[in-house]
Coordinates of C-alpha atoms in Angstrom, one line a residue:
X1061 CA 56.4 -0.2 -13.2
X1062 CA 55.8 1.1 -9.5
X1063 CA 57.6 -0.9 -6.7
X1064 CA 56.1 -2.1 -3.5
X1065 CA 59.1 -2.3 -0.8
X1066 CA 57.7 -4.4 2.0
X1067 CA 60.0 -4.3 4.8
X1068 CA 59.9 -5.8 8.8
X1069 CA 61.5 -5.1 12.1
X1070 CA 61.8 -8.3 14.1
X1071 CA 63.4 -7.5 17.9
X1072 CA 62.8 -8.6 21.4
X1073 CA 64.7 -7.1 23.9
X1074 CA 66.9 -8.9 26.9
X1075 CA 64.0 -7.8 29.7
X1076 CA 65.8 -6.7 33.1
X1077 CA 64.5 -8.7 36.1
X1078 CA 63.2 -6.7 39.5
X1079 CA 66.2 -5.7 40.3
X1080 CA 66.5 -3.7 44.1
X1081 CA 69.1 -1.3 46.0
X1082 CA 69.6 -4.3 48.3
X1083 CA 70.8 -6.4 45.0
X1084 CA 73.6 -4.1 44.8
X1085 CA 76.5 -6.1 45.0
X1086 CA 75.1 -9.4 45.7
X1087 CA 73.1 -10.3 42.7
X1088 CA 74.8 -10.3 39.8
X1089 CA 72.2 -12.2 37.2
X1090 CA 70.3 -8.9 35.9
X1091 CA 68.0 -10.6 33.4
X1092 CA 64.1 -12.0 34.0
X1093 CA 64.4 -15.9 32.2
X1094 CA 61.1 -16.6 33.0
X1095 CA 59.3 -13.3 31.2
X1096 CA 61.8 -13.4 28.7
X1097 CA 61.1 -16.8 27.4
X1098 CA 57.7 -17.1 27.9
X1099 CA 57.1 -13.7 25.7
X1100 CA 59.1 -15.2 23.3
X1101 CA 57.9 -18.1 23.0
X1102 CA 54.0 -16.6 23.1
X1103 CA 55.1 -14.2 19.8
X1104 CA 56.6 -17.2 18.2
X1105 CA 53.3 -19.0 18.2
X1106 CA 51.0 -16.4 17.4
X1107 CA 53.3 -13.9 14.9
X1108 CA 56.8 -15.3 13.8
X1109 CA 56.2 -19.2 12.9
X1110 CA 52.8 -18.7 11.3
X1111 CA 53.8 -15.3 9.2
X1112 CA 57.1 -17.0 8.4
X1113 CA 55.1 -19.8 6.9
X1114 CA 52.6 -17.9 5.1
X1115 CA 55.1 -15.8 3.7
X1116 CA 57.2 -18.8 2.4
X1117 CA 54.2 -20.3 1.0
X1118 CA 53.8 -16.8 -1.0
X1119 CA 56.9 -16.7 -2.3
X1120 CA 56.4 -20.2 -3.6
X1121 CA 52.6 -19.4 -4.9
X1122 CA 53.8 -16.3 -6.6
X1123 CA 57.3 -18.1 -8.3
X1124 CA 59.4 -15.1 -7.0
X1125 CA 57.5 -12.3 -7.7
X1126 CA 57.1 -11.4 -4.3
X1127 CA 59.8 -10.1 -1.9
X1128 CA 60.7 -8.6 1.2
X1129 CA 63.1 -7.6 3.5
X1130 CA 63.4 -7.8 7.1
X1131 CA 66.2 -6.7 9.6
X1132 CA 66.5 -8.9 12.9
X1133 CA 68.4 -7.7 15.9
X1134 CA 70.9 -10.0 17.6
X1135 CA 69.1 -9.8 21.0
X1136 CA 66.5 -11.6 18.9
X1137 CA 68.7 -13.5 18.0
X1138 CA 69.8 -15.0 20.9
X1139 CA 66.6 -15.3 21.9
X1140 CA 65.6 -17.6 19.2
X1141 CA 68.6 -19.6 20.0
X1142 CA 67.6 -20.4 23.4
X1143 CA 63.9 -20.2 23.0
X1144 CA 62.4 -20.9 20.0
X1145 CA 65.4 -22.2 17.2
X1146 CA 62.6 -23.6 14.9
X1147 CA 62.0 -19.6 14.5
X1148 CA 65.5 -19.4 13.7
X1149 CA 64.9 -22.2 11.4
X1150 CA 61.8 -20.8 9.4
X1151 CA 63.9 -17.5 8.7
X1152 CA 66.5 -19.8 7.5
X1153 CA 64.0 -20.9 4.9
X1154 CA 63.2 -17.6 3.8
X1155 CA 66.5 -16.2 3.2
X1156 CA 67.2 -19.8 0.7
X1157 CA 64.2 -18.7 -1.4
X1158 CA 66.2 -15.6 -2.7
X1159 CA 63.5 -13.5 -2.3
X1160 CA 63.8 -12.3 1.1
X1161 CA 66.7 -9.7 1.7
X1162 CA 68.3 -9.5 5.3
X1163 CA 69.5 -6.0 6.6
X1164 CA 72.1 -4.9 9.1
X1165 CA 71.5 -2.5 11.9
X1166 CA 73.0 -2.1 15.7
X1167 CA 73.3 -5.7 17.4
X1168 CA 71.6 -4.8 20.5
X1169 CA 69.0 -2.1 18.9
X1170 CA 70.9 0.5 20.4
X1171 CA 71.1 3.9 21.0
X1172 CA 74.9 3.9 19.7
X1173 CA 74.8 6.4 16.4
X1174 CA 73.6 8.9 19.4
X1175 CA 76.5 8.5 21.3
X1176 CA 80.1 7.9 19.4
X1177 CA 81.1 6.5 15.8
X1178 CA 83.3 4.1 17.9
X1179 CA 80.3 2.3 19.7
X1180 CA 78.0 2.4 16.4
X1181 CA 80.6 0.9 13.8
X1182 CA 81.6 -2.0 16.8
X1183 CA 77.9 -2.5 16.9
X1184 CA 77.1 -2.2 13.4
X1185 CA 80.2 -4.8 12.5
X1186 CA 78.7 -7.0 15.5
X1187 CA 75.0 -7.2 13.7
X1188 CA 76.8 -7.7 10.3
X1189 CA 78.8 -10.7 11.1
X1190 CA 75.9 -12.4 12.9
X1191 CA 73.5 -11.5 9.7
X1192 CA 76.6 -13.5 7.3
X1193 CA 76.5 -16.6 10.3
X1194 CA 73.2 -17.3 10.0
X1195 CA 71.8 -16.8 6.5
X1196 CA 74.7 -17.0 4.6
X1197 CA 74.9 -13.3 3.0
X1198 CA 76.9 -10.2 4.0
X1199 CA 73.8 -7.3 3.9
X1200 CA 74.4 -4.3 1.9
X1201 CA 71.4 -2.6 2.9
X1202 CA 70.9 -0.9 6.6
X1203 CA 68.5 0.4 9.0
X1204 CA 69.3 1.9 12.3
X1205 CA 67.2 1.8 15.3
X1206 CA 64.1 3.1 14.9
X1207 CA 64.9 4.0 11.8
X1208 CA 67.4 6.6 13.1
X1209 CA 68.7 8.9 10.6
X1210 CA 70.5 12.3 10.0
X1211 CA 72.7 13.4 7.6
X1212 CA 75.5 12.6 9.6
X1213 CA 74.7 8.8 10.6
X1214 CA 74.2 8.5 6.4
X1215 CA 77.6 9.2 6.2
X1216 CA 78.6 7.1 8.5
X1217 CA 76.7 4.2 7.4
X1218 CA 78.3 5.1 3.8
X1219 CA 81.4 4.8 4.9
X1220 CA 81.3 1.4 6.3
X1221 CA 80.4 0.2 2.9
X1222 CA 76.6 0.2 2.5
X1223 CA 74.6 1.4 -0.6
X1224 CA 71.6 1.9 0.9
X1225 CA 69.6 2.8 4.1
X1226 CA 66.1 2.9 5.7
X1227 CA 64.6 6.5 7.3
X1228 CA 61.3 7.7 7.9
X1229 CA 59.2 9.8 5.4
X1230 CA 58.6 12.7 7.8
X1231 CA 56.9 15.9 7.3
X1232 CA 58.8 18.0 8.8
X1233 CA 62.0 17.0 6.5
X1234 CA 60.3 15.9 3.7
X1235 CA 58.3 19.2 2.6
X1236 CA 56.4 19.1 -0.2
X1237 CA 58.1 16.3 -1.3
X1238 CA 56.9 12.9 -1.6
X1239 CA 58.0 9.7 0.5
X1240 CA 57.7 7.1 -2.8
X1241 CA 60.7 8.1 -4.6
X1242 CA 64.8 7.2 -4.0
X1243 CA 66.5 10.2 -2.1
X1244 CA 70.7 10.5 -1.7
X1245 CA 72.2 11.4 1.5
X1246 CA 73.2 15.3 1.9
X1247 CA 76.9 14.4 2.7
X1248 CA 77.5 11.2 0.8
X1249 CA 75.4 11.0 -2.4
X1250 CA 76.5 7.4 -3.2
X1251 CA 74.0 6.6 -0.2
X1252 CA 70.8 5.4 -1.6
X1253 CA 67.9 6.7 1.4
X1254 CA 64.3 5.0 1.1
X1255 CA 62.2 6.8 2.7
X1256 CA 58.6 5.2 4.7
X1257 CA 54.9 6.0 3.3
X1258 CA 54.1 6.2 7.0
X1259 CA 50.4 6.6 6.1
X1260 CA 50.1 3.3 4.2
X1261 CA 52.4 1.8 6.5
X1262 CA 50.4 2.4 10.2
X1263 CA 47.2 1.6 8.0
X1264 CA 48.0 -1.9 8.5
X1265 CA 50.4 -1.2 11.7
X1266 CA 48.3 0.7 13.6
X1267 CA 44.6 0.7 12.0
X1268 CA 43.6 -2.2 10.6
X1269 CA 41.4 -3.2 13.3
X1270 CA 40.0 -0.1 14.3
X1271 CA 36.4 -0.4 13.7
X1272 CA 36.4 3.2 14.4
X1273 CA 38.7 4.0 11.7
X1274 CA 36.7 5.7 8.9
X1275 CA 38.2 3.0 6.0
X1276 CA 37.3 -0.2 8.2
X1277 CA 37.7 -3.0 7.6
X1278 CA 40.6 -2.4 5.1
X1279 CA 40.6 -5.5 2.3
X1280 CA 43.6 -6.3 0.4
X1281 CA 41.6 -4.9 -3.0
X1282 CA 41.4 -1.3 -1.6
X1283 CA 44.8 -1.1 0.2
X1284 CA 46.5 -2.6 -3.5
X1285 CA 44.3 0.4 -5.0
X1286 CA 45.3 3.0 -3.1
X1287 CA 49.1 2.0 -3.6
X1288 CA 48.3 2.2 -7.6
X1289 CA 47.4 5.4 -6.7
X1290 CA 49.9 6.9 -5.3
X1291 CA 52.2 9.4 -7.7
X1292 CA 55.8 8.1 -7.3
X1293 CA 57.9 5.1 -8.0
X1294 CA 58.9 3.0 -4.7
X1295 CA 56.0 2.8 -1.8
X1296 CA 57.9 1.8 1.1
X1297 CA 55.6 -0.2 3.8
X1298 CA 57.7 -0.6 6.9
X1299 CA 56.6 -2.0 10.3
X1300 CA 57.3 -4.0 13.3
X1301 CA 56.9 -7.8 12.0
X1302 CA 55.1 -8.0 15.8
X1303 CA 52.0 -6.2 13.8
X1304 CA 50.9 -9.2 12.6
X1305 CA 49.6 -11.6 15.0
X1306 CA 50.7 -10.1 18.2
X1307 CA 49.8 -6.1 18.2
X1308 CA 46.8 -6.9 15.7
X1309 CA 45.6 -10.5 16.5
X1310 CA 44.7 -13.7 14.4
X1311 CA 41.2 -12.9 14.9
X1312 CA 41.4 -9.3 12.9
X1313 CA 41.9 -11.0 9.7
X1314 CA 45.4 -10.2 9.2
X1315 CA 46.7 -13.4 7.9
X1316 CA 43.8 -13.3 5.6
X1317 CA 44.5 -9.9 4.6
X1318 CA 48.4 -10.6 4.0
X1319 CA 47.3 -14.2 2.1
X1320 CA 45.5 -11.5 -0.3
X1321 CA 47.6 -9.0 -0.4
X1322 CA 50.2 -10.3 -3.4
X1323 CA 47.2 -11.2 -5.7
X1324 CA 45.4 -8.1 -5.3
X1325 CA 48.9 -5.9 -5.7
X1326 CA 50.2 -7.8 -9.0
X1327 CA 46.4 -7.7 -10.4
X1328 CA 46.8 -4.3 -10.4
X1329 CA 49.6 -4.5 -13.8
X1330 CA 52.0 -1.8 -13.2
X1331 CA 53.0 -3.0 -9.4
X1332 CA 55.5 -5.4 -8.2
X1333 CA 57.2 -6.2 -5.4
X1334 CA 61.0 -5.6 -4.9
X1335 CA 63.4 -6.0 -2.0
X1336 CA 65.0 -2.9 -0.6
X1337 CA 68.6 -3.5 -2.5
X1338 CA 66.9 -4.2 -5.5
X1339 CA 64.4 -1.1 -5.4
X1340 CA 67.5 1.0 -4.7
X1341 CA 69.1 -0.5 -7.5
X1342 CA 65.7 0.2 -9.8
X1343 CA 65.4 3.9 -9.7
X1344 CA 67.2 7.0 -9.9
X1345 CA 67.3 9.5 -7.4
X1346 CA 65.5 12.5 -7.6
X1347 CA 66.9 14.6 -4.9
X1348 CA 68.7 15.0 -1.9
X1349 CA 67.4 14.6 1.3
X1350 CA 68.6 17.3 3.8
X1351 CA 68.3 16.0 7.4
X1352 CA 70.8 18.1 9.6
X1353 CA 68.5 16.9 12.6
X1354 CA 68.1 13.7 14.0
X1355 CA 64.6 11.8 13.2
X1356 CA 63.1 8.5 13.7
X1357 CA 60.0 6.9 13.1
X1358 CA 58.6 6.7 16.5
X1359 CA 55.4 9.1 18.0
X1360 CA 54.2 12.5 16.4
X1361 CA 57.5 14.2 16.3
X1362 CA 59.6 12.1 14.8
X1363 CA 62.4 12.3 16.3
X1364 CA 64.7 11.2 19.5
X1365 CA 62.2 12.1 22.6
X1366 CA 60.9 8.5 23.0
X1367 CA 64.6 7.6 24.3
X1368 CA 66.3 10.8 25.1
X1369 CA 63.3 13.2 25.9
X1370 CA 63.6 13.6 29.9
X1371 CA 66.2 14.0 32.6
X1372 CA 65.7 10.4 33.7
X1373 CA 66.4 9.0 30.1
X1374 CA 69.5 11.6 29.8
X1375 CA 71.0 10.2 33.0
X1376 CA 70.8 6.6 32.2
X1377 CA 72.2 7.1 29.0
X1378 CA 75.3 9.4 30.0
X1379 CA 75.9 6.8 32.8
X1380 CA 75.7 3.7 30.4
X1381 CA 78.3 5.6 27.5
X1382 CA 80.7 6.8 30.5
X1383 CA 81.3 3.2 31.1
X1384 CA 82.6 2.1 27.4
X1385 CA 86.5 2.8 28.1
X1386 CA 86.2 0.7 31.0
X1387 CA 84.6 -1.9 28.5
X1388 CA 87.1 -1.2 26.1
X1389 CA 89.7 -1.9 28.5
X1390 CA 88.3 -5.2 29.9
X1391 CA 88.2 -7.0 26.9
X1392 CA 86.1 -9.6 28.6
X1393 CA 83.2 -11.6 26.6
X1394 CA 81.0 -11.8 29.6
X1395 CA 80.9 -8.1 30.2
X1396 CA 81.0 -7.1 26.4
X1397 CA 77.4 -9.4 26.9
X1398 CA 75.7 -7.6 29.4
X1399 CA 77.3 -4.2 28.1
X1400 CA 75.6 -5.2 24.8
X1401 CA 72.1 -5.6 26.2
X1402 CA 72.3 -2.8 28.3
X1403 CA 72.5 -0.4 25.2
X1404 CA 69.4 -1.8 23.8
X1405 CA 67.1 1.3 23.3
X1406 CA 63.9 -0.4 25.4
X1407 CA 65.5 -0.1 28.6
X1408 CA 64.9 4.0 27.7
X1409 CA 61.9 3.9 26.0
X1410 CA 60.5 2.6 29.2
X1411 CA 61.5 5.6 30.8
X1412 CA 59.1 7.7 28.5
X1413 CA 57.5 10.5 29.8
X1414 CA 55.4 11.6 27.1
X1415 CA 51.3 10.6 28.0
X1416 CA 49.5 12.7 25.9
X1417 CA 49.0 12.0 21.9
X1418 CA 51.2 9.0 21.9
X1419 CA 50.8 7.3 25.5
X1420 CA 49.1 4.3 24.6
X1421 CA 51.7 3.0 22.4
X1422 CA 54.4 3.5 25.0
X1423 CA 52.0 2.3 27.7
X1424 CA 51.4 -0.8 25.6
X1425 CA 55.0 -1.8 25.6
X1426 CA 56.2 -0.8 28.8
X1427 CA 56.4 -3.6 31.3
X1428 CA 56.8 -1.0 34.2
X1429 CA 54.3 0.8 36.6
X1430 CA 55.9 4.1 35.8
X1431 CA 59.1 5.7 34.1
X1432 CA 60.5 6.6 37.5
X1433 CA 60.4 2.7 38.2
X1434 CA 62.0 1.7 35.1
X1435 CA 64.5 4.5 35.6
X1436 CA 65.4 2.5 39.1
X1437 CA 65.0 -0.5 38.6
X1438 CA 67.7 0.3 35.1
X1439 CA 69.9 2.2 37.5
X1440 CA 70.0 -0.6 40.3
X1441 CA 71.2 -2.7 37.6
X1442 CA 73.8 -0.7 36.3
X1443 CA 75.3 0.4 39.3
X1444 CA 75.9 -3.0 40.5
X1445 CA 77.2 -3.8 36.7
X1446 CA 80.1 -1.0 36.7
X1447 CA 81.2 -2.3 41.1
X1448 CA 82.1 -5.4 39.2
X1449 CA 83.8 -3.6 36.4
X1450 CA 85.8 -1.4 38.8
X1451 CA 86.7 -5.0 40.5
X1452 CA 87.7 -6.7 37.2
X1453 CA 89.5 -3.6 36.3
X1454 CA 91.4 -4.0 39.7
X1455 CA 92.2 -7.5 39.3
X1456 CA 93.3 -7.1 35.9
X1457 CA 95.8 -4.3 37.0
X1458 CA 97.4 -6.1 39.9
X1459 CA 98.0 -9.6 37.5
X1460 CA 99.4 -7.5 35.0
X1461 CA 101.5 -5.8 38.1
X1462 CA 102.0 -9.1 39.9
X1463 CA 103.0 -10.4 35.6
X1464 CA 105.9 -7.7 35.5
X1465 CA 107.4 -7.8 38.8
X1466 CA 108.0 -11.3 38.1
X1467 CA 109.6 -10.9 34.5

């Protein structure tokens, strides 16, 4: 039997408001309500409560035979919580059919494996604990950001007790070799890597309504048929859960096309649908996969230049990391919170710089007239967040001064 591994991304980042120079000091709310709930709320109705039902009502159609896996940030999260808990609800349903597999990742979709092992295991132990809370079931599985990966972050995801992680089939890594089969890390072979079919996968992400697009419109018949023919054992299809009903609308036909889908894939005999763990679990390696250099699934390259490909990004990002002793020393929930969504990877993607090949997509999701802008208006914000570090620092130096004079 070949396994289909369907797998979805579900985040929503904590959007910064217009934030100024003159704010400095003044204003310290740094986050816009109003956008923040009303995008919310508009991807609630049009992707994540109808695909959540649909999906449910597959599982129960098919008895079990189909499965998936998702991984959900915490800054969605918290966003369901205060904007949309029935979407919390519906996910809740999912994960009580015992088909649907959760996965862990950073809490805030951050940037954190890039910067220290400290900041990635606190955020990875974060994301973990919040998974367990809310559907009842410690993951095993992982997937960084952006599906993040290097030999090195394997390891470190190894160590902290999972059996399996998510990466991007790339080229430029891959070879000659094929994406649809189970790889071991190259420093800790007890690591199970499943690697993306990023062809298949941006079919539906990223084609499926292109009626310029050679193969439209793609039916559930021919997309089952070309998985049947593919030559290895697991066909990983991940994608942003947003693909359906937000970035490629109601009116394509891609609720129809995912109401088909688990027909046309079990008609085919020799296909079935598996969860990540359980694919892992399926198959034996048949390699190593050698990654000494950091890739991701985002743009052409594959690799870190979406976040950390210009001076502006570099900046923020040095800035942000400089301030996690200070953090560290605080030990304050309310700026652990804003420290959190600050580290979410948007706030830098924002900053992009790269127009040419891969511009639309980072136009598409940038809520800013320009990187420079985003660069600011990010800065403004953090400037004013590390003044009222330095003054909580303070304070908490002279009470502890004030504490032993008195002793």
């Amino acid at each position: 039997m070949k396994t289909v591994c369907l797998y979805f991304q579900v985040h929503q980042p904590w959007r910064l408001k217009v934030y100024r120079f003159f704010n400095i000091g003044k204003d310290h709310n740094y986050l816009d309500d109003f956008t923040n709930r009303s995008i919310m709320q508009k991807v609630a109705r049009q992707c994540y409560l109808p695909m959540n039902a649909l999906l449910l009502k597959l599982i129960k159609e098919n008895k079990g035979a189909f499965r998936c896996s998702f991984s959900i940030t915490g800054s969605a999260v918290e966003q369901f919580r205060a904007y949309a808990p029935e979407v919390l609800d519906s996910f809740r349903a999912l994960a009580e059919t015992g088909c649907v597999e959760f996965l862990a990742e950073t809490y805030s979709h951050s940037l954190a494996a890039l910067s220290s092992k400290e900041d990635f295991v606190e955020q990875v132990k974060l994301h973990t604990a919040m998974i367990k809370k809310e559907f009842g079931k410690k993951p095993s599985a992982f997937r960084n950001t952006e599906l993040i990966y290097s030999d090195q972050i394997g390891a470190m995801v190894s160590e902290l007790g999972f059996k399996t992680i998510l990466a991007e089939g790339a080229k430029h890594v891959l070879g000659w070799k094929s994406p649809d089969y189970i790889y071991t890390n190259a420093i800790d072979n007890r690591l199970r890597v499943l690697l993306r079919n990023y062809k298949l996968s941006d079919d539906i992400a990223f084609r499926f309504s292109n009626k310029g697009w050679d193969q439209y419109p793609l039916t559930a018949d021919k997309f089952a048929s070309w998985i049947a023919g593919e030559t290895g054992e697991v066909v990983n299809l991940f994608m942003d859960y947003e693909t359906f009903g937000e970035h490629q609308k109601a009116d394509t036909g891609i609720f129809d096309f995912v109401k088909a889908l688990p027909k046309a894939i079990l008609k085919q005999g020799e296909l079935q649908f598996s969860t990540v763990s359980e694919a892992a679990k399926a198959y034996q390696p048949v390699g190593v996969l050698h990654c000494p250099h950091v890739m991701s699934w985002a743009d052409e390259e594959r690799d870190v230049t979406a976040w950390l490909g210009n001076e502006l990004q570099n900046e923020a990002f040095s800035k942000l990391y400089a301030l996690k002793d200070k953090i560290k020393a605080l030990k304050n929930a309310d700026f652990s919170y804003v420290w959190n969504f600050m580290q979410t990877s948007d706030h830098f993607y924002y900053m992009a710089t790269k127009w040419l090949s891969d511009g639309d997509v980072h136009s598409y999701f940038n809520p800013y007239g320009s990187s420079y802008e985003a660069f600011i208006n990010y800065m403004n914000v953090l400037s004013d967040f590390e003044i009222e570090i330095d003054k909580a620092l303070a304070s908490k130096k002279g009470w502890r001064k004030k504490e032993t004079v008195s002793a």
